[in-house]
Short mmCIF file of C-alpha atoms in Angstrom, two decimals:
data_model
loop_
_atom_site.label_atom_id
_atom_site.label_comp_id
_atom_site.label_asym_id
_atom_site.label_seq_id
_atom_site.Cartn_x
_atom_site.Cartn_y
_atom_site.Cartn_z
CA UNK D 1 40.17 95.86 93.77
CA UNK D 2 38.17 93.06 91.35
CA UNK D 3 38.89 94.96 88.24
CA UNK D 4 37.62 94.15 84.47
CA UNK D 5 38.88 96.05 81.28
CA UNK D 6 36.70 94.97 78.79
CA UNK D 7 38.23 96.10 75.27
CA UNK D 8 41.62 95.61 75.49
CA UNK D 9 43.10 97.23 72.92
CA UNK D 10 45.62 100.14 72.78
CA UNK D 11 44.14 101.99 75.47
CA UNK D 12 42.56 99.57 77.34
CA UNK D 13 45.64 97.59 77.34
CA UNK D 14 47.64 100.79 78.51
CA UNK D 15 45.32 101.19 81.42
CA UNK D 16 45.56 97.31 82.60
CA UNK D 17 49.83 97.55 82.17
CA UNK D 18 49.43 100.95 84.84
CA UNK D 19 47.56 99.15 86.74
CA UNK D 20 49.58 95.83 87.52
CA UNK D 21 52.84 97.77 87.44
CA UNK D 22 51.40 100.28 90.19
CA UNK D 23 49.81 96.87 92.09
CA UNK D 24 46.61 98.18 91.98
CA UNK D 25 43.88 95.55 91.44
CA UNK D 26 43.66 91.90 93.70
CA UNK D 27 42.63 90.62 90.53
CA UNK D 28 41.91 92.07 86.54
CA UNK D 29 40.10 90.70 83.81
CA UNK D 30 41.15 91.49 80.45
CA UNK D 31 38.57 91.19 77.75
CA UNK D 32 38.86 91.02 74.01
CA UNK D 33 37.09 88.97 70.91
CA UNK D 34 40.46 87.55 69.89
CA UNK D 35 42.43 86.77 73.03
CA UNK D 36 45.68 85.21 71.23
CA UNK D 37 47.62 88.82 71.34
CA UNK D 38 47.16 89.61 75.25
CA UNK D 39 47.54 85.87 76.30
CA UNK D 40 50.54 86.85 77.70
CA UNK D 41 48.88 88.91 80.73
CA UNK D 42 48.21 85.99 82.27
CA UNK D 43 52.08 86.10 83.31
CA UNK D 44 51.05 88.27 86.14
CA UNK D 45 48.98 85.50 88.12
CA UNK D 46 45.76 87.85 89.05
CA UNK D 47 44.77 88.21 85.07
CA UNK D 48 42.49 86.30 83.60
CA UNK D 49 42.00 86.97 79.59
CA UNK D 50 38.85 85.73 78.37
CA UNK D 51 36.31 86.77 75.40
CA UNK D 52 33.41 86.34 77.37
CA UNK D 53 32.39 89.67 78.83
CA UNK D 54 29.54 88.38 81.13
CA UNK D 55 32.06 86.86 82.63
CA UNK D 56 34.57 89.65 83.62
CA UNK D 57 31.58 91.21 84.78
CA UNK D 58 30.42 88.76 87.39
CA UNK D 59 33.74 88.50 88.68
CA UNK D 60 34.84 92.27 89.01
CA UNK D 61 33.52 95.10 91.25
CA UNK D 62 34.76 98.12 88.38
CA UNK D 63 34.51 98.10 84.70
CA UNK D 64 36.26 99.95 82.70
CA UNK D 65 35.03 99.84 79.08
CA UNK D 66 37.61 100.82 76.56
CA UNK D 67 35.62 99.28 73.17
CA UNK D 68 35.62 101.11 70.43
CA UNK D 69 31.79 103.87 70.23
CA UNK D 70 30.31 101.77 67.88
CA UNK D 71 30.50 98.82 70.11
CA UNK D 72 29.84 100.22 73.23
CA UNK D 73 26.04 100.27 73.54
CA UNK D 74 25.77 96.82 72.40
CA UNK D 75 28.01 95.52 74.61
CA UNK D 76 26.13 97.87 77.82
CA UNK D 77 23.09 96.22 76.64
CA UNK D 78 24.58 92.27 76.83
CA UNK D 79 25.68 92.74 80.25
CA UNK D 80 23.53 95.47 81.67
CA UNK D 81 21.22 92.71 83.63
CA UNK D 82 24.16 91.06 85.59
CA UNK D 83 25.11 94.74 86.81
CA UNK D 84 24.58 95.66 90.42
CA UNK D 85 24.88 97.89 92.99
CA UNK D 86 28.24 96.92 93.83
CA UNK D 87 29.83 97.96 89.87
CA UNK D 88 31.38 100.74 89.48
CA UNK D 89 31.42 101.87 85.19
CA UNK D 90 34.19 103.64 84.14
CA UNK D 91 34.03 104.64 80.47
CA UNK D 92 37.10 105.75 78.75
CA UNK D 93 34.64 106.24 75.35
CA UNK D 94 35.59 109.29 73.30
CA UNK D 95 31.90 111.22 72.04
CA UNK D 96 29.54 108.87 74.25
CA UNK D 97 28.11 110.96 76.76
CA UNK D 98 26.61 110.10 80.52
CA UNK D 99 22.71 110.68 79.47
CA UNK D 100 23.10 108.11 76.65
CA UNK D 101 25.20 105.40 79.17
CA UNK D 102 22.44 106.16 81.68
CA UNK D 103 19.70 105.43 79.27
CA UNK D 104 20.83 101.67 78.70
CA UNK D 105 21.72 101.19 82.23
CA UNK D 106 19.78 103.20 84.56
CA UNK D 107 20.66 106.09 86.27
CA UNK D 108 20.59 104.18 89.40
CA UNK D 109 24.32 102.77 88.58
CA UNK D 110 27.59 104.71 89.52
CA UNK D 111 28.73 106.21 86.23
CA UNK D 112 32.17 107.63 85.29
CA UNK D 113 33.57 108.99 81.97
CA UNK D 114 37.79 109.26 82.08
CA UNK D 115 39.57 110.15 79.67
CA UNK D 116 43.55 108.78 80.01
CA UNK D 117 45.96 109.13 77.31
CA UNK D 118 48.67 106.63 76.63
CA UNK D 119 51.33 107.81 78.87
CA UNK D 120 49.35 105.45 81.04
CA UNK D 121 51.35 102.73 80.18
CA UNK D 122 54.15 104.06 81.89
CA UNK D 123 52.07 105.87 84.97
CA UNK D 124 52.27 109.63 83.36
CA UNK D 125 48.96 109.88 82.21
CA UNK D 126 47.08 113.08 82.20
CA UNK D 127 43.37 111.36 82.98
CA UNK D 128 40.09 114.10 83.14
CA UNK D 129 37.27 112.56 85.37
CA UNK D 130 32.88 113.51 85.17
CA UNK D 131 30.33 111.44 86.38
CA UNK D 132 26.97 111.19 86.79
CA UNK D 133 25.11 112.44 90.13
CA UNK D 134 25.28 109.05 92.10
CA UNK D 135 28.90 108.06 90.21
CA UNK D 136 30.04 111.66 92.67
CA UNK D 137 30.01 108.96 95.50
CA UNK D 138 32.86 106.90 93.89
CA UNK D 139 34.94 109.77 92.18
CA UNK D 140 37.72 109.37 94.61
CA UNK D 141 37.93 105.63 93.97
CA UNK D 142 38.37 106.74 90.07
CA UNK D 143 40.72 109.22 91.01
CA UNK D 144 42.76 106.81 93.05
CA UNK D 145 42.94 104.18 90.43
CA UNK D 146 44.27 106.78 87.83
CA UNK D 147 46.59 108.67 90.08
CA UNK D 148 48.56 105.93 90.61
CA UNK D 149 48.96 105.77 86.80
CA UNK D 150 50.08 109.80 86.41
CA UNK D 151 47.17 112.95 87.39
CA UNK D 152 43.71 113.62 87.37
CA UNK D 153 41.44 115.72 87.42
CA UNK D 154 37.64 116.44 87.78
CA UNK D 155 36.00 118.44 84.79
CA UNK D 156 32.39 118.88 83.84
CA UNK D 157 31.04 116.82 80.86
CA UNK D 158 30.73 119.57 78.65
CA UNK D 159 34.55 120.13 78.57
CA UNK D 160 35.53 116.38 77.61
CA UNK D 161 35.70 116.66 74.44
CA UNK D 162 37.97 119.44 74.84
CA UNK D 163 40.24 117.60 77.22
CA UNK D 164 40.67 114.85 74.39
CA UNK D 165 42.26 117.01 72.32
CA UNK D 166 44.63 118.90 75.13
CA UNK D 167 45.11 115.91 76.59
CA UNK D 168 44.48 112.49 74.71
CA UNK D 169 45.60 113.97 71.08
CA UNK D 170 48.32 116.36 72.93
CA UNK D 171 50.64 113.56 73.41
CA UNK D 172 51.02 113.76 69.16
CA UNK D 173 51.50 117.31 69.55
CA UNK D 174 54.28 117.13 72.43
CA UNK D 175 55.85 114.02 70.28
CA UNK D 176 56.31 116.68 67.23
CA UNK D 177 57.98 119.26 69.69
CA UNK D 178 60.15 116.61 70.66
CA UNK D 179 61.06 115.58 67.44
CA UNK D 180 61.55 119.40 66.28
CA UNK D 181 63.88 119.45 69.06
CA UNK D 182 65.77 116.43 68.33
CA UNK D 183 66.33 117.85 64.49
CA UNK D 184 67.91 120.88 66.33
CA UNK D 185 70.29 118.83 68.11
CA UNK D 186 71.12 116.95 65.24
CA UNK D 187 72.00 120.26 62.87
CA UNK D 188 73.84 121.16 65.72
CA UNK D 189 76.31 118.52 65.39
CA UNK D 190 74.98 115.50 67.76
CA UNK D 191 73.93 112.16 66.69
CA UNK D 192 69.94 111.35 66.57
CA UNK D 193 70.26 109.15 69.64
CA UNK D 194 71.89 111.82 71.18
CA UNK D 195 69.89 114.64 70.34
CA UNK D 196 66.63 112.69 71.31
CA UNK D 197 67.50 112.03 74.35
CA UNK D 198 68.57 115.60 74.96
CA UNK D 199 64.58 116.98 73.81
CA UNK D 200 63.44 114.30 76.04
CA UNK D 201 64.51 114.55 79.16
CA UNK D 202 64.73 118.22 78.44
CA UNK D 203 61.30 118.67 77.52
CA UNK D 204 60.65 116.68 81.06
CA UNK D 205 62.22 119.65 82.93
CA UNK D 206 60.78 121.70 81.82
CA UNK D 207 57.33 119.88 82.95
CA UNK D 208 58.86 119.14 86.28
CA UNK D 209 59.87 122.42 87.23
CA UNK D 210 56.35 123.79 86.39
CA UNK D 211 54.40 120.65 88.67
CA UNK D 212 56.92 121.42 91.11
CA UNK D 213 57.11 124.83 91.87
CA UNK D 214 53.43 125.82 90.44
CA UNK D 215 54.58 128.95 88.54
CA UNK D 216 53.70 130.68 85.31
CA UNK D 217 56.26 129.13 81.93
CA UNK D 218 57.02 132.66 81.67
CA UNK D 219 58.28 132.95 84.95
CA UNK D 220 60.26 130.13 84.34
CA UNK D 221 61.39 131.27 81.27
CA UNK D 222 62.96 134.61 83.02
CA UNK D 223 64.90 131.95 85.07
CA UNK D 224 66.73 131.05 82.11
CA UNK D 225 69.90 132.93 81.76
CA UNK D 226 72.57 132.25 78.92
CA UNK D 227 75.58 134.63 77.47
CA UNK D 228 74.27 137.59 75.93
CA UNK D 229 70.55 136.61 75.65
CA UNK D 230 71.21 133.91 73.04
CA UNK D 231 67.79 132.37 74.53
CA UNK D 232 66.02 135.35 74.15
CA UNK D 233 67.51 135.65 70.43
CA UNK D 234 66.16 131.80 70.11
CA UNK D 235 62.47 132.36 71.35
CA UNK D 236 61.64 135.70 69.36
CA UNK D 237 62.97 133.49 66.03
CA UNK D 238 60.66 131.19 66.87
CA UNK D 239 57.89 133.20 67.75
CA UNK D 240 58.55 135.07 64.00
CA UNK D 241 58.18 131.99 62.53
CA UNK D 242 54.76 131.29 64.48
CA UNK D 243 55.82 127.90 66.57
CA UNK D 244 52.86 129.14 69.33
CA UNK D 245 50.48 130.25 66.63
CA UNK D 246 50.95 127.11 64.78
CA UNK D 247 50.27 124.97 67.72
CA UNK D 248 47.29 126.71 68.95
CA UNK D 249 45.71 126.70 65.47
CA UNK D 250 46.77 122.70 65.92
CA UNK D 251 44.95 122.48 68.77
CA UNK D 252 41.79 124.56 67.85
CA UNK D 253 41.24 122.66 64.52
CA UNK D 254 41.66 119.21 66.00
CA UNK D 255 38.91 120.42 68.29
CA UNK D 256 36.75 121.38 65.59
CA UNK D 257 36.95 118.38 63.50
CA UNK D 258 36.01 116.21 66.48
CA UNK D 259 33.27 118.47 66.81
CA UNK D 260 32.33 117.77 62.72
CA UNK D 261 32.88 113.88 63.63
CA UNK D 262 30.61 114.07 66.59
CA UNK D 263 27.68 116.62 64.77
CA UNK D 264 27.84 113.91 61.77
#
């Protein structure tokens, strides 16, 4: 695949690091007004970093923008007349909805909104996928590019902004579980490497035997059996001290100050 990232930032630079490392583009253009940082991609022989973004999109067959919103119909607009019915648009865009992509480029052009989160990088991603009514014919292409990077899946566009939070902004709120974890460990007598590597890889377990085996956590949680119910003892202290509540209210008011953001 002839891909072009253009914005390559964080994300976008997150997305084009899955990609080579999962071999999954003949050849990638990297995009960005200052090109000294990512000069380095060129290491991998099919990237090509350039500024010019008329360029990355002459030469690629699927574009994934990953500009920052304020920059994002401008940049539509520049290239819009070199698009054709070969480009496939992939917006990873946080707030900037299909209707308003579709009014700068037609409606007539495969559209896709995705939203990855950075665990892209290292092909763990959680990515939602929507598209417009002609992008349907090329959802499994998006789907195949981001499943090689971690999981998809396909959500209407009203629920986006939703998934950013569970999904994008989750990562903070897993990293803080982690690190809750870790501080455990570490009152418990280990050393902080020690004790962060225990949260990690236990907090991937966990995860693993859930994808695995498709049950409910409290299923899974009945599966775990120590002297005396010591884990029982654990989980109702932290329930008293309101470690769900807490992260649901997390979750709920990150949600609702995107929602300010996006009214404003």
């Amino acid at each position: 695949m002839k891909v072009a990232i253009i914005g390559a930032g964080n994300l976008g630079l997150a997305i084009a690091k899955g990609i080579l490392h999962s071999n999954g583009a003949t050849t990638m253009y990297l995009t960005k007004r200052n090109t000294k940082s990512i000069q380095e991609f060129e290491k991998y022989g099919i990237v090509t970093v350039t500024s010019d973004n008329n360029e990355a999109v002459k030469n690629s067959d699927i574009l994934i923008f990953a500009v920052q919103p304020g920059h994002f119909a401008h940049i539509l607009n520049e290239t819009k007349d070199l698009l054709t019915e070969k480009h496939v648009i992939i917006s990873t865009i946080t707030g900037f909805k299909i209707p308003r992509i579709e009014e700068i480029i037609g409606s007539d052009k495969f559209i896709i909104r995705s939203m990855p989160n950075t665990a892209i990088s290292v092909g763990k991603s959680m990515t939602c996928i929507c598209s417009n009514e002609l992008g349907k014919k090329r959802i499994d292409l998006a789907k195949a590019i981001f499943n090689r990077m971690g999981h998809t899946m396909e959500i209407p566009e009203d629920q986006m902004q939703a998934a950013t939070v569970i999904c994008a902004s989750g990562i903070a709120f897993w990293m803080r579980l982690i690190r809750a974890t870790t501080q455990g460990a570490i009152q418990l007598g280990f050393d902080a490497k020690e004790a962060q590597e225990l949260a990690m890889h236990t907090c991937n377990g966990a995860a693993s035997l859930l994808i695995e085996s498709g049950s409910h956590p409290e299923e899974e949680i009945d599966r775990v059996t120590t002297p005396k119910g010591c884990t029982i003892e654990g989980l109702n202290e932290m329930e008293h001290q309101g470690l769900s509540s807490s992260l649901i209210r997390g979750i709920v008011s990150s949600y609702e100050k995107i929602s300010q953001i996006r009214k404003g």
